[in-house]
Coordinates of C-alpha atoms in Angstrom, one line a residue:
Chain A
X1 CA 9.0 10.2 -31.1
X2 CA 7.9 13.9 -31.2
X3 CA 6.6 15.5 -28.1
X4 CA 3.2 16.1 -29.7
X5 CA 2.9 12.3 -30.6
X6 CA 3.9 11.4 -27.2
X7 CA 1.3 13.7 -25.6
X8 CA -1.4 12.2 -27.8
X9 CA -0.5 8.6 -27.0
X10 CA -0.3 9.5 -23.2
X11 CA -3.9 10.8 -23.5
X12 CA -5.0 7.6 -25.0
X13 CA -3.4 4.8 -22.9
X14 CA -5.5 2.1 -24.6
X15 CA -4.3 3.2 -28.0
X16 CA -0.7 3.2 -26.8
X17 CA -1.2 -0.3 -25.5
X18 CA -2.7 -1.5 -28.8
X19 CA 0.3 0.1 -30.7
X20 CA 2.7 -1.9 -28.4
X21 CA 0.6 -5.1 -28.8
X22 CA 0.6 -4.7 -32.6
X23 CA 4.4 -4.3 -32.6
X24 CA 4.9 -7.6 -30.8
X25 CA 2.2 -9.3 -32.9
X26 CA 3.9 -8.3 -36.2
X27 CA 7.5 -8.7 -35.2
X28 CA 8.1 -12.3 -36.4
X29 CA 6.9 -11.3 -39.9
X30 CA 9.6 -8.6 -40.1
X31 CA 12.5 -10.0 -38.0
X32 CA 14.8 -12.9 -38.8
X33 CA 14.7 -16.1 -36.7
X34 CA 17.6 -15.2 -34.5
X35 CA 16.0 -12.1 -33.5
X36 CA 12.7 -13.9 -32.7
X37 CA 14.5 -16.4 -30.5
X38 CA 16.0 -13.5 -28.6
X39 CA 12.8 -11.6 -28.1
X40 CA 11.1 -14.7 -27.0
X41 CA 13.5 -14.9 -24.1
X42 CA 13.2 -11.1 -23.5
X43 CA 9.4 -11.6 -23.3
X44 CA 9.9 -14.1 -20.6
X45 CA 12.2 -11.6 -18.7
X46 CA 9.5 -9.0 -19.2
X47 CA 6.8 -11.3 -17.3
X48 CA 9.4 -11.7 -14.6
X49 CA 9.8 -7.9 -14.4
X50 CA 6.0 -7.4 -14.1
X51 CA 6.1 -9.7 -11.1
X52 CA 8.7 -7.5 -9.4
X53 CA 6.8 -4.4 -10.5
X54 CA 3.8 -5.6 -8.4
X55 CA 6.0 -6.2 -5.4
X56 CA 8.3 -3.2 -5.6
X57 CA 6.5 -0.6 -7.6
X58 CA 2.9 -1.1 -6.3
X59 CA 3.5 -2.7 -2.9
X60 CA 6.8 -0.8 -2.1
X61 CA 8.5 -4.1 -1.0
X62 CA 12.1 -3.9 -2.2
X63 CA 12.9 -7.4 -2.7
X64 CA 16.5 -8.4 -3.4
X65 CA 15.8 -12.0 -4.0
X66 CA 13.0 -12.1 -6.6
X67 CA 15.1 -14.4 -8.7
X68 CA 14.5 -17.1 -6.1
X69 CA 10.9 -17.2 -7.3
X70 CA 11.9 -17.3 -10.9
X71 CA 14.6 -19.9 -10.3
X72 CA 12.3 -22.1 -8.2
X73 CA 9.6 -22.0 -10.8
X74 CA 12.2 -22.9 -13.4
X75 CA 13.5 -25.8 -11.3
X76 CA 10.1 -27.2 -10.4
X77 CA 9.2 -27.1 -14.1
X78 CA 12.2 -28.9 -15.0
X79 CA 12.2 -31.5 -12.4
X80 CA 8.6 -32.4 -12.7
X81 CA 8.4 -32.4 -16.5
X82 CA 11.6 -34.6 -16.6
X83 CA 9.8 -37.1 -14.2
X84 CA 12.5 -36.5 -11.5
X85 CA 10.2 -35.9 -8.6
X86 CA 9.3 -39.2 -6.9
X87 CA 5.7 -39.9 -6.9
X88 CA 4.8 -37.4 -9.6
X89 CA 4.6 -39.0 -12.9
X90 CA 2.1 -39.7 -15.7
X91 CA -0.3 -37.0 -16.5
X92 CA 1.0 -34.9 -13.6
X93 CA 4.4 -34.8 -15.3
X94 CA 3.0 -33.2 -18.5
X95 CA 4.3 -29.7 -19.3
X96 CA 1.2 -27.9 -18.4
X97 CA 0.6 -29.7 -15.1
X98 CA 4.2 -29.1 -14.3
X99 CA 3.8 -25.4 -15.0
X100 CA 0.8 -25.2 -12.8
X101 CA 2.6 -27.0 -10.1
X102 CA 5.6 -24.7 -10.4
X103 CA 3.5 -21.6 -10.0
X104 CA 1.7 -23.1 -7.0
X105 CA 4.8 -24.2 -5.3
X106 CA 6.4 -20.7 -5.7
X107 CA 3.2 -19.0 -4.5
X108 CA 3.1 -21.3 -1.5
X109 CA 6.8 -20.7 -0.8
X110 CA 6.2 -16.8 -1.1
X111 CA 3.2 -17.0 1.3
X112 CA 5.4 -18.8 3.9
X113 CA 8.3 -16.4 3.4
X114 CA 6.0 -13.4 3.4
X115 CA 4.3 -14.6 6.6
X116 CA 7.6 -14.4 8.5
X117 CA 8.9 -11.3 6.7
X118 CA 5.6 -9.1 7.1
X119 CA 4.2 -10.4 10.4
X120 CA 7.8 -10.1 11.6
X121 CA 7.3 -6.4 10.6
X122 CA 10.5 -6.4 8.5
X123 CA 10.8 -3.5 6.0
X124 CA 13.2 -1.3 4.2
X125 CA 16.8 -2.2 4.4
X126 CA 16.2 -5.2 6.6
X127 CA 13.8 -6.9 4.3
X128 CA 16.3 -6.2 1.5
X129 CA 19.0 -7.9 3.5
X130 CA 17.0 -11.0 4.4
X131 CA 15.8 -11.4 0.8
X132 CA 19.4 -11.0 -0.4
X133 CA 20.5 -13.7 1.9
X134 CA 17.8 -16.0 0.8
X135 CA 18.8 -15.5 -2.8
X136 CA 22.5 -16.2 -2.0
X137 CA 21.5 -19.4 0.0
X138 CA 19.2 -20.6 -2.9
X139 CA 22.1 -20.3 -5.3
X140 CA 24.4 -22.2 -3.1
X141 CA 21.8 -25.0 -2.7
X142 CA 21.2 -25.2 -6.4
X143 CA 25.1 -25.5 -7.0
X144 CA 25.6 -28.1 -4.3
X145 CA 22.7 -30.3 -4.8
X146 CA 23.8 -32.8 -7.4
X147 CA 20.4 -34.4 -7.8
X148 CA 19.1 -31.2 -9.4
X149 CA 22.1 -30.9 -11.6
X150 CA 24.5 -28.9 -9.4
X151 CA 26.6 -26.4 -11.0
X152 CA 25.6 -27.6 -14.6
X153 CA 21.9 -27.4 -14.0
X154 CA 19.5 -29.5 -15.9
X155 CA 19.0 -29.8 -19.6
X156 CA 16.6 -31.5 -22.0
X157 CA 13.3 -30.0 -20.6
X158 CA 10.6 -31.4 -22.9
X159 CA 8.5 -29.0 -24.9
X160 CA 4.9 -28.0 -24.1
X161 CA 2.2 -29.4 -26.4
X162 CA -0.9 -27.8 -27.6
X163 CA -3.7 -29.6 -29.2
X164 CA -1.6 -32.7 -29.4
X165 CA 1.2 -30.9 -31.1
X166 CA 4.5 -30.1 -29.5
X167 CA 5.6 -26.5 -29.7
X168 CA 9.1 -26.6 -31.0
X169 CA 9.4 -24.1 -33.7
X170 CA 10.4 -20.8 -32.7
X171 CA 7.4 -18.6 -34.2
X172 CA 4.7 -20.7 -32.4
X173 CA 6.8 -20.6 -29.3
X174 CA 7.0 -16.8 -29.7
X175 CA 3.3 -16.4 -30.0
X176 CA 2.8 -18.7 -27.0
X177 CA 5.0 -16.7 -24.8
X178 CA 3.6 -13.4 -26.2
X179 CA 0.0 -14.6 -25.2
X180 CA 1.3 -15.4 -21.7
X181 CA 2.8 -12.0 -21.5
X182 CA -0.5 -10.3 -22.5
X183 CA -2.5 -12.5 -20.1
X184 CA -0.2 -11.8 -17.1
X185 CA -0.3 -8.1 -18.0
X186 CA -4.1 -8.0 -18.1
X187 CA -4.3 -9.9 -15.0
X188 CA -1.9 -7.8 -13.0
X189 CA -3.5 -4.7 -14.4
X190 CA -6.9 -5.8 -13.2
X191 CA -5.3 -6.5 -9.7
X192 CA -3.8 -3.1 -9.3
X193 CA -7.0 -1.3 -10.6
X194 CA -9.1 -3.2 -8.1
X195 CA -10.1 -2.0 -4.6
X196 CA -7.5 -4.5 -3.4
X197 CA -4.9 -2.7 -5.4
X198 CA -5.8 0.8 -4.0
X199 CA -5.4 -0.7 -0.5
X200 CA -1.9 -2.2 -1.6
X201 CA -0.9 1.3 -2.8
X202 CA -2.2 2.9 0.5
X203 CA -0.1 0.3 2.6
X204 CA 2.9 1.3 0.5
X205 CA 2.3 5.0 0.9
X206 CA 1.6 5.0 4.6
X207 CA 1.3 1.6 6.3
X208 CA 0.4 2.9 9.8
X209 CA -2.4 5.1 8.4
X210 CA -3.8 2.2 6.4
X211 CA -3.7 -0.1 9.6
X212 CA -5.7 2.6 11.4
X213 CA -8.4 2.2 8.8
X214 CA -8.9 -1.4 9.9
X215 CA -6.6 -3.1 7.3
X216 CA -4.5 -6.0 8.3
X217 CA -1.5 -4.6 6.2
X218 CA 0.6 -7.8 6.6
X219 CA -2.1 -9.8 4.8
X220 CA -2.1 -7.3 1.9
X221 CA 1.6 -7.5 1.7
X222 CA 1.7 -11.3 1.7
X223 CA -0.9 -11.6 -0.9
X224 CA 0.6 -9.1 -3.3
X225 CA 4.1 -10.6 -2.6
X226 CA 2.8 -14.0 -3.4
X227 CA 1.1 -12.9 -6.6
X228 CA 4.4 -11.2 -7.7
X229 CA 6.3 -14.3 -6.8
X230 CA 3.8 -16.6 -8.7
X231 CA 4.3 -14.3 -11.8
X232 CA 8.0 -14.7 -11.4
X233 CA 7.7 -18.4 -11.0
X234 CA 5.6 -18.6 -14.2
X235 CA 8.3 -16.7 -16.0
X236 CA 10.9 -19.1 -14.6
X237 CA 8.8 -22.2 -15.9
X238 CA 8.4 -20.6 -19.2
X239 CA 12.2 -19.8 -19.3
X240 CA 12.9 -23.4 -18.7
X241 CA 10.6 -24.3 -21.7
X242 CA 12.0 -21.7 -23.9
X243 CA 15.7 -22.5 -23.3
X244 CA 15.3 -26.2 -22.4
X245 CA 17.7 -25.6 -19.7
X246 CA 17.9 -24.4 -16.0
X247 CA 21.0 -23.4 -14.1
X248 CA 21.9 -22.0 -10.6
X249 CA 22.5 -18.7 -12.0
X250 CA 18.8 -18.1 -12.6
X251 CA 18.0 -18.5 -8.8
X252 CA 20.7 -16.3 -7.4
X253 CA 21.7 -12.9 -6.3
X254 CA 23.1 -11.9 -9.8
X255 CA 19.7 -12.5 -11.5
X256 CA 17.8 -10.8 -8.6
X257 CA 19.9 -7.6 -9.1
X258 CA 19.4 -7.7 -12.9
X259 CA 15.6 -7.8 -12.6
X260 CA 15.8 -4.8 -10.1
X261 CA 17.7 -2.9 -12.7
X262 CA 15.2 -3.7 -15.6
X263 CA 12.3 -2.7 -13.4
X264 CA 14.0 0.5 -12.0
X265 CA 15.0 1.6 -15.6
X266 CA 11.7 0.8 -17.2
X267 CA 9.6 2.4 -14.4
X268 CA 8.6 0.3 -11.4
X269 CA 5.3 2.0 -10.7
X270 CA 4.0 1.0 -14.1
X271 CA 3.6 -2.7 -15.3
X272 CA 4.1 -2.2 -18.9
X273 CA 7.1 0.1 -18.3
X274 CA 8.7 -2.5 -16.2
X275 CA 8.0 -5.1 -18.9
X276 CA 9.6 -2.8 -21.6
X277 CA 12.5 -2.1 -19.1
X278 CA 13.5 -5.8 -19.2
X279 CA 13.4 -5.8 -23.0
X280 CA 15.2 -2.6 -23.3
X281 CA 18.2 -3.7 -21.0
X282 CA 18.4 -7.3 -22.5
X283 CA 18.4 -5.7 -26.1
X284 CA 21.0 -3.3 -25.1
X285 CA 23.1 -5.9 -23.5
X286 CA 22.9 -8.1 -26.6
X287 CA 23.9 -5.2 -28.8
X288 CA 26.5 -3.6 -26.6
X289 CA 28.2 -6.8 -25.5
X290 CA 28.8 -7.6 -29.2
X291 CA 30.4 -4.1 -29.8
X292 CA 32.0 -3.3 -26.5
X293 CA 32.6 -6.9 -24.9
X294 CA 32.8 -6.6 -21.2
X295 CA 32.8 -2.8 -21.1
X296 CA 29.1 -2.9 -21.7
X297 CA 28.6 -3.1 -17.9
X298 CA 30.1 0.3 -17.5
X299 CA 27.7 1.7 -20.0
X300 CA 24.8 0.0 -18.3
X301 CA 26.0 1.5 -15.0
X302 CA 26.2 4.9 -16.5
X303 CA 22.9 4.5 -18.1
X304 CA 21.4 3.5 -14.7
X305 CA 22.9 6.5 -13.0
X306 CA 21.6 8.8 -15.7
X307 CA 18.1 7.3 -15.3
X308 CA 18.0 7.6 -11.6
X309 CA 18.9 11.4 -12.0
X310 CA 16.8 12.3 -15.1
X311 CA 14.0 9.7 -15.1
X312 CA 13.2 8.9 -11.6
X313 CA 9.9 7.2 -12.8
X314 CA 11.9 5.2 -15.4
X315 CA 12.4 5.5 -19.1
X316 CA 8.8 4.5 -19.8
X317 CA 7.1 5.3 -16.6
X318 CA 5.9 8.8 -17.4
X319 CA 4.8 7.9 -20.9
X320 CA 2.9 4.8 -19.8
X321 CA 1.4 6.0 -16.6
X322 CA -2.3 5.1 -16.6
X323 CA -3.4 8.2 -14.7
X324 CA -2.2 11.7 -14.3
X325 CA 0.8 11.5 -12.0
X326 CA 1.9 13.8 -9.3
X327 CA 3.6 16.1 -11.7
X328 CA 3.4 19.3 -9.6
X329 CA 4.9 17.9 -6.4
X330 CA 7.2 15.3 -7.8
X331 CA 8.7 17.6 -10.5
X332 CA 8.8 20.4 -7.8
X333 CA 10.6 18.1 -5.4
X334 CA 13.1 17.1 -8.0
X335 CA 13.7 20.8 -9.1
X336 CA 14.5 22.1 -5.5
X337 CA 17.9 20.5 -5.1
Chain B
X1 CA -22.9 -6.9 18.1
X2 CA -26.4 -6.0 19.4
X3 CA -26.7 -8.8 22.0
X4 CA -25.6 -6.8 24.9
X5 CA -28.0 -4.6 27.0
X6 CA -27.3 -1.0 26.3
X7 CA -25.5 0.9 29.1
X8 CA -27.2 3.9 30.5
X9 CA -25.1 6.4 32.3
X10 CA -25.9 9.6 34.0
X11 CA -24.4 12.3 31.8
X12 CA -24.8 16.0 32.1
X13 CA -28.3 15.6 33.4
X14 CA -29.7 13.4 30.7
X15 CA -29.9 9.6 30.2
X16 CA -27.8 8.6 27.3
X17 CA -26.0 5.5 26.0
X18 CA -22.4 5.5 26.7
X19 CA -20.5 4.7 23.6
X20 CA -17.1 5.0 24.9
X21 CA -16.1 4.7 28.4
X22 CA -12.6 4.7 29.9
X23 CA -12.3 3.4 33.5
X24 CA -9.2 4.7 35.3
X25 CA -7.1 4.3 32.2
X26 CA -3.4 4.9 32.9
X27 CA -0.2 5.0 30.9
X28 CA 3.3 5.2 32.2
X29 CA 6.5 5.7 30.2
X30 CA 9.2 4.7 32.6
X31 CA 8.9 7.1 35.5
X32 CA 6.6 9.4 33.6
X33 CA 2.8 9.0 34.0
X34 CA 1.4 10.4 30.7
X35 CA -2.3 9.4 31.4
X36 CA -3.2 9.2 35.0
X37 CA -6.5 7.4 35.9
X38 CA -8.6 9.0 33.3
X39 CA -12.3 8.1 33.5
X40 CA -14.2 9.5 30.6
X41 CA -17.7 8.8 29.4
X42 CA -18.8 9.7 25.8
X43 CA -22.5 9.4 24.9
X44 CA -23.9 8.4 21.6
X45 CA -24.0 11.2 19.1
X46 CA -22.0 13.5 21.6
X47 CA -19.6 16.1 20.3
X48 CA -16.9 16.7 22.8
X49 CA -13.6 18.7 23.0
X50 CA -10.7 17.9 25.0
X51 CA -8.4 20.8 25.8
X52 CA -5.3 21.2 27.9
X53 CA -1.7 22.4 27.7
X54 CA 0.9 20.7 25.6
X55 CA 2.1 17.4 27.1
X56 CA -1.0 16.9 29.1
X57 CA -1.7 13.4 27.7
X58 CA -4.4 14.2 25.1
X59 CA -2.8 12.5 22.3
X60 CA -1.6 9.6 24.5
X61 CA -5.2 9.1 25.5
X62 CA -6.2 8.8 21.8
X63 CA -3.3 6.2 21.3
X64 CA -4.7 4.2 24.2
X65 CA -8.2 4.2 22.8
X66 CA -7.1 3.2 19.3
X67 CA -4.8 0.5 20.7
X68 CA -1.7 2.1 19.6
X69 CA -0.4 2.0 23.1
X70 CA -1.1 -0.7 25.6
X71 CA -2.4 0.9 29.0
X72 CA -0.4 0.3 32.1
X73 CA -3.8 0.2 34.0
X74 CA -7.5 0.6 33.7
X75 CA -10.1 -0.5 31.1
X76 CA -11.6 0.9 27.8
X77 CA -15.1 0.1 26.9
X78 CA -16.6 0.6 23.6
X79 CA -20.3 0.0 23.1
X80 CA -20.1 -1.9 26.4
X81 CA -17.4 -4.2 25.1
X82 CA -13.9 -4.3 26.8
X83 CA -11.5 -3.3 24.0
X84 CA -8.5 -2.7 26.3
X85 CA -5.2 -3.6 24.5
X86 CA -6.7 -5.0 21.4
X87 CA -4.9 -4.7 18.0
X88 CA -5.0 -1.4 16.1
X89 CA -6.9 -2.8 13.1
X90 CA -9.4 -4.6 15.2
X91 CA -10.4 -1.6 17.2
X92 CA -10.6 0.4 14.1
X93 CA -12.9 -2.2 12.6
X94 CA -15.2 -2.0 15.5
X95 CA -15.9 1.5 14.5
X96 CA -13.3 3.9 15.9
X97 CA -12.0 6.2 13.4
X98 CA -9.1 8.6 14.0
X99 CA -7.7 11.7 12.3
X100 CA -4.1 12.3 13.2
X101 CA -2.4 15.6 14.2
X102 CA -0.2 15.4 11.2
X103 CA -2.4 15.0 8.3
X104 CA -2.3 11.2 7.5
X105 CA -3.4 11.4 3.9
X106 CA -1.9 9.0 1.3
X107 CA 0.2 11.5 -0.7
X108 CA 0.9 9.4 -3.7
X109 CA -2.8 8.5 -4.3
X110 CA -5.3 10.7 -5.8
X111 CA -7.8 12.5 -3.6
X112 CA -10.5 10.1 -4.8
X113 CA -8.4 7.1 -4.0
X114 CA -7.7 8.5 -0.6
X115 CA -11.5 8.3 0.1
X116 CA -11.6 4.9 -1.5
X117 CA -9.2 3.3 0.9
X118 CA -11.3 3.8 4.0
X119 CA -14.4 3.4 2.0
X120 CA -13.7 -0.3 1.6
X121 CA -12.6 -0.8 5.1
X122 CA -14.8 -2.6 7.6
X123 CA -17.3 -5.3 6.4
X124 CA -18.4 -3.6 3.3
X125 CA -17.3 -6.2 0.8
X126 CA -14.7 -8.9 0.7
X127 CA -11.5 -7.6 -0.5
X128 CA -11.3 -9.7 -3.6
X129 CA -8.4 -9.0 -5.9
X130 CA -10.7 -8.8 -8.9
X131 CA -13.5 -6.9 -7.3
X132 CA -14.7 -3.7 -9.0
X133 CA -16.4 -0.5 -7.9
X134 CA -20.0 -0.4 -8.4
X135 CA -21.8 2.9 -9.5
X136 CA -23.4 3.3 -5.9
X137 CA -20.0 3.2 -4.3
X138 CA -18.6 5.8 -6.7
X139 CA -21.6 8.1 -6.1
X140 CA -21.1 7.6 -2.3
X141 CA -17.4 8.7 -2.6
X142 CA -18.2 11.7 -4.8
X143 CA -20.8 12.7 -2.2
X144 CA -18.2 12.4 0.5
X145 CA -15.8 14.6 -1.5
X146 CA -18.6 17.1 -2.1
X147 CA -19.1 17.3 1.6
X148 CA -15.5 18.3 2.3
X149 CA -15.5 20.7 -0.8
X150 CA -12.9 18.6 -2.7
X151 CA -15.0 17.1 -5.5
X152 CA -13.2 19.2 -8.1
X153 CA -9.9 17.9 -6.9
X154 CA -10.8 14.2 -7.1
X155 CA -8.4 13.2 -9.8
X156 CA -5.4 15.1 -8.4
X157 CA -2.8 13.6 -6.1
X158 CA -3.1 14.4 -2.5
X159 CA 0.3 15.9 -2.3
X160 CA -1.1 18.9 -4.5
X161 CA -3.6 19.9 -1.8
X162 CA -3.1 22.9 0.6
X163 CA -2.7 22.3 4.3
X164 CA -6.3 23.1 5.1
X165 CA -7.5 20.8 2.3
X166 CA -5.4 17.9 3.4
X167 CA -7.1 18.2 7.0
X168 CA -10.5 18.2 5.4
X169 CA -9.6 15.3 3.2
X170 CA -8.6 13.3 6.3
X171 CA -11.8 14.1 8.0
X172 CA -13.5 12.9 4.8
X173 CA -11.5 9.7 5.0
X174 CA -12.3 8.9 8.6
X175 CA -16.0 9.6 7.7
X176 CA -15.8 7.2 4.7
X177 CA -14.8 4.4 7.0
X178 CA -18.3 4.7 8.7
X179 CA -17.1 5.2 12.3
X180 CA -19.4 5.2 15.3
X181 CA -16.8 7.3 17.0
X182 CA -14.5 9.8 15.4
X183 CA -11.3 10.9 17.2
X184 CA -9.9 14.1 15.8
X185 CA -6.5 15.2 16.9
X186 CA -6.1 18.9 16.5
X187 CA -8.0 19.2 13.1
X188 CA -7.3 22.9 12.8
X189 CA -3.6 22.9 13.6
X190 CA -1.8 25.4 11.3
X191 CA -5.2 26.6 9.7
X192 CA -6.1 30.2 9.0
X193 CA -9.0 31.8 11.0
X194 CA -11.3 31.3 8.1
X195 CA -10.3 27.7 7.6
X196 CA -10.7 27.0 11.3
X197 CA -14.2 28.3 11.3
X198 CA -15.1 26.3 8.2
X199 CA -13.6 23.2 9.9
X200 CA -15.7 23.9 13.0
X201 CA -18.8 24.2 10.9
X202 CA -17.9 20.9 9.0
X203 CA -17.6 19.0 12.3
X204 CA -20.8 20.4 13.7
X205 CA -22.6 19.4 10.5
X206 CA -21.1 15.8 10.6
X207 CA -22.3 15.6 14.1
X208 CA -25.8 16.7 13.6
X209 CA -26.3 14.9 10.3
X210 CA -24.7 11.5 11.1
X211 CA -25.1 11.2 14.8
X212 CA -21.5 9.9 15.0
X213 CA -19.9 10.6 18.4
X214 CA -17.0 12.9 18.1
X215 CA -14.0 13.5 20.4
X216 CA -11.9 16.5 19.3
X217 CA -8.5 17.5 20.8
X218 CA -8.0 21.2 20.2
X219 CA -5.9 24.1 21.2
X220 CA -7.7 26.8 19.3
X221 CA -10.2 28.7 21.7
X222 CA -12.1 30.1 18.8
X223 CA -12.7 26.6 17.4
X224 CA -13.9 25.3 20.7
X225 CA -16.3 28.3 21.2
X226 CA -17.7 27.6 17.6
X227 CA -18.1 23.9 18.4
X228 CA -19.9 24.4 21.7
X229 CA -20.9 21.4 23.6
X230 CA -19.2 19.7 26.5
X231 CA -15.6 20.4 27.2
X232 CA -13.0 18.2 29.1
X233 CA -9.9 19.8 30.4
X234 CA -6.9 17.7 30.9
X235 CA -3.8 18.6 33.0
X236 CA -0.7 16.6 33.7
X237 CA -2.3 13.4 32.4
X238 CA -5.5 13.6 34.4
X239 CA -9.1 15.1 34.0
X240 CA -9.0 18.5 35.5
X241 CA -12.5 19.8 34.9
X242 CA -15.5 19.2 32.7
X243 CA -18.2 21.6 31.7
X244 CA -19.6 23.9 29.2
X245 CA -17.5 26.5 27.3
X246 CA -18.6 29.2 29.7
X247 CA -18.0 27.2 32.8
X248 CA -14.5 26.3 31.7
X249 CA -13.7 29.8 30.5
X250 CA -14.8 31.3 33.7
X251 CA -13.0 28.8 35.9
X252 CA -10.1 30.5 37.5
X253 CA -8.1 27.3 37.9
X254 CA -8.4 26.5 34.2
X255 CA -7.5 30.0 33.3
X256 CA -4.4 29.6 35.5
X257 CA -3.2 26.3 33.9
X258 CA -4.3 26.9 30.3
X259 CA -6.4 29.9 29.1
X260 CA -4.6 32.3 31.2
X261 CA -1.3 31.6 29.6
X262 CA -2.7 32.2 26.1
X263 CA -2.3 36.0 25.9

């Protein structure tokens, strides 16, 4: 894209968003089914990335265990819709009810976890270490607990149905997931643009100062943490539906690190940039692992280093920033060293 | 909030309502007594400066009032209510706003958003996640920015502002939180002479227009003269003298500990 075109789009964020939306809407018409299957999964990862963007990018909470929420959502979805949870059957075990339950369970878990983390005044590296430990524990539990499938995970998750018809074909599935992605994006954007979002940003920037203005900062962190977790939980539930499969790798440390990389590469301060970051890295992985087999990790690592050095706001962060960014100070700061 | 009888105190020859009162407030850090039995009464709508050499306990006194430190002894009354040892955000919500010595602006936020954060503090509206700004709120924020001469910078990140502008922005932020009492910790630190004079005028105007009680910690003598009003001198953690600018300036003991050493 030429510089002039980029500038024009940056000046018209709505136009840019519509171009991106149109791209996704038209994709199944152009791509073959294999690519549509791939992209459907990437969209789910993109939703997951937006959840972390809220928590890390907007609230400044560096969470090393965001996959715990993704995996928990997936497992709840799988267990409930397969009728494996004692006492929950019938209408409650339908796909949509299971999904709502998955999101609710994840949000509740995040509120509880957040209560201890943020009223315990954990921040920075300590918060990272605790969340990291939780993700490792979650993965071990998932591996060792045979009722929920142990190492092999759970398969045969029933499809969702809409208007009495089951969504099995890939193109309807793609549009369903894409609608979820759009819905989550609009919801999250609304939250960050609200007065609540401004307070969250203020807490990220200078927590003590926000507290002196009378804000119970722990409360704001818990709420945004729970929202970000619920979004990840929704993504997990959708992932279970799309792949009809859940496994311990989805809940663990490896997945938590991956989502951090997507969001960092895309641009953690901008929802849409985080979303596209997930798509970019997954697409790169798919392409490069075919060509380079396991050397692709090396390329990803180098790419990551390059991004940190040359695009501190992420590959898409600058382009998609909704408002004028701190160009003077930020660019000046980077140029001094 | 208004169910208590107002407290009348004798203050500089007039009867006024005591908004803030510290009763023998004391803070010890190990063996060091940073604030030593300070009893201070601040009337409604009063503008008062606290001066004193470095390390005399001025900022510690502010930290005690705002709940940042728990006092080792004594009581703090605000609007007649005992607020000693309450949580920081609770005290802030009661109407005590504070400007820090180091400008406490949100660098990553725009100038507009910096005012927006305190604007929604207090009981203005429930912090719903999907809440929106109404036009009246927007106008009020822009009026606030106009008052501190920063309306033209509304869309810029606060990190772009000059030192003086950041200090004014923070005064605007404290004002936006609608306090009953403003604590200003060295609002002119690092300012040029012209900026200092402008700041003094700004504070006087706020005091006259809003009736907010203002307590200012300052070093700059020019600023204190410009502000006028009652002055409290602190020395080694305790109140040393109280009086007008002239009384303080002419007091030989004050000159000895404080003014005399300043050239």
